[in-house]
């Protein structure tokens, strides 16, 4: 068997283990209501924040006008709290009549007309986490509604259901989605509710899955998620790839809880993890410096790298750590994260072994453009200085042989 054949064969083999609906070949990017807008339903008191058609429309407009769509953020999603509290007499889900006066198909049309895809939340249990009707016992009918409304992405939460039932329930719902014939990205909250998730099965049935706790608007929450992902990375990193992604939850960037440096940490580490990039922020009021982080093309390219192989934390010492991701072009994305809080920027000096990169010569580009590009290797140690709760994020690009030694 030639190398080419072997590659093709292995490629097919691994593809068969994935959910084969042709979707989410790179981590989904977009905007979701939950983290910023939660379950705000009082449009009289909070007209600019309530979960409503108006919020979706103004966000979509912003995403077009300000370049988010162009940068790749093409899913716009409504999380919990879009429903009436009761189904109709036929057992159908009913979007809130005040806040979605034209129904969900009108929302989908608005988004599709502008080049977006439409994401919607539901829950596998009897109720959603906030107490609206869940899909249990109504799976097929509800998928019918989603198809009628032209939904492109379903986030299926796991409140109000026995977690032991999820191992069959999530695949069953996925099968019904497939039977519907409409390509719908399937985001599962399944592992987040279980102690020992069966990731092989999850990766086979879902395009992405929430591994752990909800993110909250603070450095403490972000930091705990990074720690958890690092400590558990051997359990699930290997299951991610085109069509199947681990999901450490939404981006906090641009909201209240993160400093500029902390926001840079999230964008860097999320791109190393090949995480979905789902903003949840008021795009009418976001400050320019946060917007620049979300629109950093070099970092988006790392997240969306075609190899689709997530990275991991490869080193930590004295509350500093290195996150490493190998990219399709043989270069490496390396995030140096400082979790210290003792004032001045902290210097680290590390070997090739610590960084887990081959010993060779590199051109090193700072992805946040705070430093000049530099050369490093093929020997020596790499030194960098990182702000407290901050990051230095580099792309290490191997120098071609003829750029270094061949001087004839
Ligand atoms: C349904 O599954 C088949 C086989 O895995 C796949 O080829 C097809 O694209 C899927 N269709 C949808 C709509 O998900
Ligand atoms: C590495 O990080 C973990 C937390 O994820 C911590 O418990 C451990 O002590 C760290 N090791 C070092 C050498 O700092």
Coordinates of C-alpha atoms and ligand atoms in Angstrom, one line a residue:
X1 CA 0.0 0.0 0.0
X2 CA 1.5 3.3 -1.0
X3 CA 1.7 6.2 1.4
X4 CA -1.0 8.0 -0.5
X5 CA -3.4 5.0 -0.2
X6 CA -2.6 4.5 3.4
X7 CA -3.4 8.2 4.1
X8 CA -6.7 7.9 2.2
X9 CA -7.6 4.7 4.0
X10 CA -6.8 6.2 7.4
X11 CA -8.7 9.3 6.5
X12 CA -11.9 7.3 5.7
X13 CA -11.5 5.2 8.7
X14 CA -11.4 8.1 11.2
X15 CA -14.2 9.8 9.3
X16 CA -16.5 6.8 9.9
X17 CA -16.2 7.3 13.7
X18 CA -17.6 10.8 13.4
X19 CA -21.0 12.2 12.9
X20 CA -21.2 12.0 9.2
X21 CA -23.5 14.9 8.3
X22 CA -20.9 17.0 6.5
X23 CA -21.2 19.9 9.0
X24 CA -18.9 21.7 11.3
X25 CA -15.8 20.6 9.5
X26 CA -14.1 23.5 11.4
X27 CA -15.3 24.6 14.9
X28 CA -18.5 26.6 14.6
X29 CA -18.2 30.3 14.9
X30 CA -21.0 32.7 15.7
X31 CA -23.0 34.5 18.4
X32 CA -25.3 33.1 21.1
X33 CA -27.6 34.9 23.5
X34 CA -26.9 33.1 26.8
X35 CA -23.8 34.3 28.4
X36 CA -24.6 38.0 28.1
X37 CA -28.4 38.1 27.8
X38 CA -29.3 35.0 29.9
X39 CA -33.1 34.8 30.5
X40 CA -34.0 38.4 30.2
X41 CA -37.6 38.4 29.1
X42 CA -38.9 41.7 30.3
X43 CA -38.8 43.8 27.1
X44 CA -40.5 46.8 28.8
X45 CA -37.8 47.2 31.4
X46 CA -34.9 46.0 29.3
X47 CA -35.8 46.7 25.7
X48 CA -32.2 46.3 24.4
X49 CA -31.5 43.1 26.3
X50 CA -34.5 40.9 26.2
X51 CA -34.4 37.7 24.2
X52 CA -36.3 38.8 21.2
X53 CA -36.5 39.1 17.4
X54 CA -35.3 42.6 17.8
X55 CA -32.1 41.5 19.6
X56 CA -31.4 38.9 16.9
X57 CA -32.0 41.4 14.1
X58 CA -29.8 44.2 15.5
X59 CA -27.0 41.7 16.3
X60 CA -27.1 40.3 12.8
X61 CA -27.0 43.8 11.3
X62 CA -24.0 44.6 13.4
X63 CA -22.2 41.4 12.5
X64 CA -22.6 42.3 8.8
X65 CA -21.7 46.0 9.2
X66 CA -18.7 45.5 11.5
X67 CA -17.1 42.6 9.7
X68 CA -17.9 39.7 12.1
X69 CA -19.7 37.7 9.4
X70 CA -16.8 38.3 7.0
X71 CA -14.4 37.1 9.7
X72 CA -16.3 33.8 9.9
X73 CA -18.9 34.3 12.7
X74 CA -21.8 32.9 10.7
X75 CA -24.1 31.3 13.2
X76 CA -26.5 33.5 15.1
X77 CA -28.3 31.7 17.9
X78 CA -31.0 32.0 20.5
X79 CA -30.3 30.1 23.7
X80 CA -32.9 29.4 26.4
X81 CA -36.0 31.5 27.1
X82 CA -37.5 31.8 23.6
X83 CA -40.6 29.8 24.2
X84 CA -44.1 30.2 25.6
X85 CA -44.5 28.3 28.8
X86 CA -47.0 25.9 27.3
X87 CA -47.2 23.9 24.0
X88 CA -50.2 24.6 21.8
X89 CA -53.3 22.3 21.7
X90 CA -51.6 20.1 19.1
X91 CA -48.5 19.7 21.3
X92 CA -46.3 22.0 19.2
X93 CA -43.7 24.3 20.6
X94 CA -44.7 28.0 20.5
X95 CA -42.2 30.8 20.4
X96 CA -43.0 33.6 22.8
X97 CA -45.8 35.6 21.1
X98 CA -44.7 39.0 22.3
X99 CA -40.9 38.7 21.8
X100 CA -41.1 36.7 18.6
X101 CA -44.3 38.1 17.1
X102 CA -43.5 36.8 13.6
X103 CA -42.4 33.4 14.7
X104 CA -39.1 31.6 14.2
X105 CA -39.3 31.2 10.4
X106 CA -39.2 35.0 10.1
X107 CA -36.1 35.1 12.2
X108 CA -34.5 32.4 10.1
X109 CA -35.4 34.2 6.9
X110 CA -33.9 37.4 8.2
X111 CA -30.6 35.6 9.1
X112 CA -30.5 33.6 5.9
X113 CA -31.0 36.6 3.7
X114 CA -27.9 38.1 5.2
X115 CA -25.7 35.1 4.9
X116 CA -26.1 33.6 8.4
X117 CA -27.2 30.3 9.7
X118 CA -29.8 30.0 12.5
X119 CA -29.0 28.3 15.8
X120 CA -31.6 27.4 18.4
X121 CA -31.6 26.0 21.9
X122 CA -33.7 23.2 23.3
X123 CA -33.3 20.6 26.1
X124 CA -33.6 16.9 26.1
X125 CA -35.5 16.8 29.4
X126 CA -39.1 17.5 30.3
X127 CA -38.2 21.2 30.7
X128 CA -35.4 23.5 29.6
X129 CA -33.0 24.6 32.3
X130 CA -35.1 27.8 32.8
X131 CA -38.4 25.9 32.9
X132 CA -39.8 26.1 29.4
X133 CA -41.1 23.0 27.6
X134 CA -38.3 20.5 26.7
X135 CA -38.4 17.9 23.9
X136 CA -38.8 14.7 25.9
X137 CA -41.7 12.8 24.5
X138 CA -42.1 15.2 21.7
X139 CA -38.8 14.6 19.8
X140 CA -40.1 13.9 16.4
X141 CA -42.7 16.7 16.4
X142 CA -40.3 19.3 17.7
X143 CA -37.7 18.4 15.0
X144 CA -40.6 18.9 12.5
X145 CA -41.0 22.4 13.9
X146 CA -37.2 23.1 13.6
X147 CA -37.2 21.9 10.0
X148 CA -40.3 24.1 9.2
X149 CA -38.5 27.1 10.8
X150 CA -35.3 26.4 8.8
X151 CA -33.1 25.9 11.8
X152 CA -29.5 25.0 11.0
X153 CA -28.1 24.2 14.5
X154 CA -29.6 22.7 17.6
X155 CA -28.0 23.1 21.0
X156 CA -29.6 20.4 23.1
X157 CA -29.2 21.0 26.8
X158 CA -29.6 18.3 29.5
X159 CA -31.7 19.7 32.4
X160 CA -34.7 17.8 33.8
X161 CA -33.6 14.4 32.5
X162 CA -32.0 11.4 34.2
X163 CA -28.4 11.5 33.1
X164 CA -28.3 7.7 32.6
X165 CA -30.9 8.1 29.9
X166 CA -28.6 10.4 27.9
X167 CA -26.5 7.6 26.5
X168 CA -29.5 6.5 24.4
X169 CA -31.5 9.7 24.3
X170 CA -28.9 11.9 22.6
X171 CA -28.1 9.4 19.8
X172 CA -31.9 8.9 19.3
X173 CA -32.5 12.6 18.9
X174 CA -29.5 12.7 16.5
X175 CA -31.0 9.9 14.5
X176 CA -34.3 11.8 14.2
X177 CA -32.4 14.9 13.1
X178 CA -30.7 12.9 10.4
X179 CA -34.0 11.3 9.3
X180 CA -35.4 14.8 8.9
X181 CA -33.1 15.3 5.9
X182 CA -32.2 18.8 6.9
X183 CA -28.5 19.4 7.6
X184 CA -28.5 20.5 11.3
X185 CA -25.5 21.0 13.4
X186 CA -26.0 19.0 16.6
X187 CA -24.6 20.5 19.8
X188 CA -24.9 18.2 22.8
X189 CA -24.6 19.1 26.4
X190 CA -24.5 15.3 27.2
X191 CA -21.0 15.0 28.7
X192 CA -21.4 18.1 30.9
X193 CA -24.0 16.3 33.0
X194 CA -22.2 13.0 33.4
X195 CA -19.3 11.8 35.6
X196 CA -17.7 9.4 33.1
X197 CA -18.9 10.4 29.6
X198 CA -18.6 7.9 26.8
X199 CA -16.7 10.2 24.5
X200 CA -16.4 7.6 21.7
X201 CA -20.2 7.5 21.5
X202 CA -20.6 11.3 22.0
X203 CA -18.2 12.0 19.1
X204 CA -20.1 9.6 16.9
X205 CA -23.4 11.3 17.5
X206 CA -22.7 15.0 18.0
X207 CA -20.9 17.7 16.0
X208 CA -19.9 19.4 19.3
X209 CA -20.4 18.8 22.9
X210 CA -20.2 20.8 26.1
X211 CA -17.7 19.0 28.3
X212 CA -18.1 20.8 31.6
X213 CA -19.6 23.6 33.6
X214 CA -21.2 26.8 32.1
X215 CA -18.8 29.7 31.8
X216 CA -19.6 32.8 33.9
X217 CA -18.5 36.3 33.4
X218 CA -15.3 36.2 35.4
X219 CA -11.6 35.4 35.3
X220 CA -12.2 32.8 38.1
X221 CA -14.7 31.0 35.9
X222 CA -12.5 31.2 32.8
X223 CA -9.5 30.1 34.7
X224 CA -11.3 27.1 36.3
X225 CA -12.4 25.9 32.8
X226 CA -8.8 26.1 31.6
X227 CA -7.6 24.1 34.5
X228 CA -10.3 21.5 34.1
X229 CA -9.6 21.1 30.4
X230 CA -5.9 20.8 31.1
X231 CA -6.4 18.2 33.8
X232 CA -8.8 16.1 31.7
X233 CA -7.3 16.7 28.2
X234 CA -6.2 13.1 27.8
X235 CA -9.8 11.9 28.1
X236 CA -11.3 13.8 25.2
X237 CA -8.8 15.7 23.1
X238 CA -8.3 12.7 20.8
X239 CA -12.0 12.6 19.9
X240 CA -12.0 16.1 18.3
X241 CA -11.5 16.7 14.6
X242 CA -13.5 17.8 11.6
X243 CA -17.2 17.5 12.4
X244 CA -16.7 16.8 16.1
X245 CA -15.5 19.3 18.7
X246 CA -15.0 19.8 22.4
X247 CA -16.8 22.9 23.6
X248 CA -15.4 24.8 26.6
X249 CA -18.4 27.2 26.2
X250 CA -19.0 30.8 25.0
X251 CA -16.5 33.6 24.7
X252 CA -16.8 36.2 27.5
X253 CA -14.8 38.8 25.5
X254 CA -16.3 42.3 25.5
X255 CA -18.5 41.8 28.6
X256 CA -18.0 42.9 32.2
X257 CA -15.7 40.4 33.9
X258 CA -12.5 40.1 31.9
X259 CA -9.7 42.6 31.6
X260 CA -8.2 43.1 28.2
X261 CA -5.3 40.7 29.0
X262 CA -7.7 38.1 30.3
X263 CA -9.8 38.4 27.2
X264 CA -6.7 37.8 25.1
X265 CA -6.1 34.6 27.2
X266 CA -9.5 33.2 26.3
X267 CA -9.2 33.9 22.6
X268 CA -5.7 32.3 22.6
X269 CA -6.5 29.2 24.6
X270 CA -9.9 28.6 22.8
X271 CA -8.1 28.7 19.5
X272 CA -5.5 26.2 20.8
X273 CA -8.4 23.9 21.9
X274 CA -10.1 24.2 18.5
X275 CA -13.1 25.4 20.4
X276 CA -16.2 26.8 18.9
X277 CA -15.9 30.6 18.8
X278 CA -19.3 31.7 20.0
X279 CA -19.5 35.3 21.1
X280 CA -22.1 36.4 23.6
X281 CA -21.8 40.1 23.9
X282 CA -23.7 43.3 23.0
X283 CA -22.2 44.2 19.7
X284 CA -23.8 47.7 19.9
X285 CA -21.7 48.7 22.9
X286 CA -18.6 46.5 22.7
X287 CA -15.4 48.4 23.1
X288 CA -13.0 48.7 20.2
X289 CA -10.1 46.9 21.9
X290 CA -12.3 43.8 22.6
X291 CA -13.7 43.8 19.1
X292 CA -10.1 43.7 17.8
X293 CA -9.5 40.5 19.8
X294 CA -12.6 38.9 18.4
X295 CA -11.7 39.9 14.9
X296 CA -8.0 38.9 15.0
X297 CA -7.7 37.0 11.8
X298 CA -4.5 35.2 12.6
X299 CA -6.0 33.8 15.8
X300 CA -9.2 32.8 14.0
X301 CA -7.1 31.0 11.5
X302 CA -5.5 29.0 14.2
X303 CA -8.9 28.1 15.7
X304 CA -10.1 27.1 12.2
X305 CA -6.9 25.3 11.1
X306 CA -7.7 22.7 8.5
X307 CA -5.9 19.9 10.3
X308 CA -8.6 20.1 12.9
X309 CA -6.3 18.7 15.6
X310 CA -6.8 20.5 18.9
X311 CA -3.8 21.3 21.1
X312 CA -3.3 20.9 24.8
X313 CA -1.4 22.2 27.8
X314 CA 2.1 20.9 27.5
X315 CA 3.9 22.6 30.4
X316 CA 3.1 24.3 33.7
X317 CA 5.4 25.7 36.3
X318 CA 5.1 28.4 38.9
X319 CA 1.6 29.2 37.6
X320 CA 2.8 29.8 34.1
X321 CA 1.9 27.4 31.4
X322 CA 2.3 26.6 27.7
X323 CA -0.5 25.5 25.4
X324 CA 0.6 24.0 22.1
X325 CA -1.3 23.3 18.9
X326 CA 0.2 21.8 15.8
X327 CA -1.1 23.3 12.6
X328 CA -1.7 22.0 9.1
X329 CA 1.3 23.9 7.7
X330 CA 3.7 22.2 10.1
X331 CA 3.9 25.3 12.3
X332 CA 2.9 25.5 16.0
X333 CA 0.7 27.9 17.9
X334 CA 2.1 28.4 21.3
X335 CA 0.2 30.3 24.1
X336 CA 2.2 31.3 27.1
X337 CA -0.3 31.9 29.9
X338 CA 0.5 33.6 33.2
X339 CA -1.9 32.8 36.0
X340 CA 0.0 34.7 38.6
X341 CA -1.4 37.8 40.2
X342 CA 1.8 39.2 41.7
X343 CA 2.1 42.4 39.8
X344 CA 4.9 42.8 37.3
X345 CA 5.0 40.8 34.1
X346 CA 6.7 37.5 34.7
X347 CA 9.6 36.1 32.6
X348 CA 9.8 32.5 31.6
X349 CA 12.7 30.8 29.8
X350 CA 12.0 27.4 28.3
X351 CA 13.6 24.6 26.3
X352 CA 12.3 23.0 23.1
X353 CA 11.3 20.0 25.3
X354 CA 9.1 22.2 27.5
X355 CA 7.4 23.7 24.5
X356 CA 7.1 20.3 22.8
X357 CA 8.3 21.5 19.4
X358 CA 11.0 19.9 17.2
X359 CA 14.5 21.4 17.5
X360 CA 14.9 23.5 14.5
X361 CA 15.0 27.1 13.4
X362 CA 11.8 29.2 13.6
X363 CA 10.4 32.5 12.6
X364 CA 8.3 33.5 15.6
X365 CA 5.3 35.8 15.0
X366 CA 3.5 37.5 17.9
X367 CA -0.2 37.0 17.0
X368 CA -1.3 40.0 19.1
X369 CA 1.4 42.1 17.5
X370 CA 2.8 43.4 20.7
X371 CA 6.3 42.3 19.9
X372 CA 8.5 42.4 16.7
X373 CA 8.7 39.1 14.9
X374 CA 11.9 37.2 15.9
X375 CA 14.0 34.2 15.0
X376 CA 14.5 31.3 17.4
X377 CA 16.5 28.1 17.3
X378 CA 17.8 25.6 16.3
X379 CA 19.4 25.7 19.7
X380 CA 18.9 27.8 22.9
X381 CA 16.0 28.6 25.1
X382 CA 13.0 30.7 24.4
X383 CA 12.3 33.6 26.7
X384 CA 9.2 35.7 27.0
X385 CA 7.6 38.0 29.5
X386 CA 3.9 37.7 30.3
X387 CA 1.5 40.1 32.0
X388 CA -0.4 38.8 35.2
X389 CA -3.5 36.9 34.0
X390 CA -2.2 37.5 30.5
X391 CA -0.9 35.7 27.5
X392 CA 1.8 35.8 24.9
X393 CA 0.6 34.1 21.8
X394 CA 3.0 33.1 19.0
X395 CA 3.1 31.2 15.8
X396 CA 6.4 29.2 15.5
X397 CA 6.9 28.8 11.7
X398 CA 9.7 26.4 10.8
X399 CA 12.4 28.1 8.6
X400 CA 12.9 26.3 5.4
X401 CA 16.2 24.5 5.0
X402 CA 17.4 26.9 2.3
X403 CA 16.7 29.9 4.5
X404 CA 19.2 28.8 7.2
X405 CA 22.1 26.7 6.0
X406 CA 22.4 27.0 2.3
X407 CA 24.7 29.9 1.7
X408 CA 26.6 29.0 -1.5
Ligands
LIG1 C1 -27.5 11.2 7.6 O1 -26.5 10.2 7.8 C2 -25.9 9.8 6.6 C3 -25.0 8.6 7.0 O2 -24.2 8.9 8.1 C4 -25.2 11.0 6.0 O3 -24.5 10.6 4.8 C5 -26.2 12.1 5.7 O4 -25.4 13.2 5.3 C6 -26.9 12.4 7.0 N1 -27.9 13.4 6.6 C7 -28.3 14.4 7.4 C8 -29.3 15.3 6.9 O5 -27.7 14.7 8.5
LIG2 C1 0.1 22.3 37.1 O1 -1.2 22.7 37.1 C2 -2.0 22.0 38.0 C3 -3.4 22.5 37.9 O2 -3.9 22.2 36.7 C4 -1.5 22.1 39.4 O3 -2.3 21.3 40.3 C5 -0.1 21.7 39.5 O4 0.4 21.8 40.7 C6 0.7 22.4 38.4 N1 2.1 22.0 38.4 C7 3.1 22.8 38.6 C8 4.5 22.2 38.5 O5 3.0 24.0 38.7

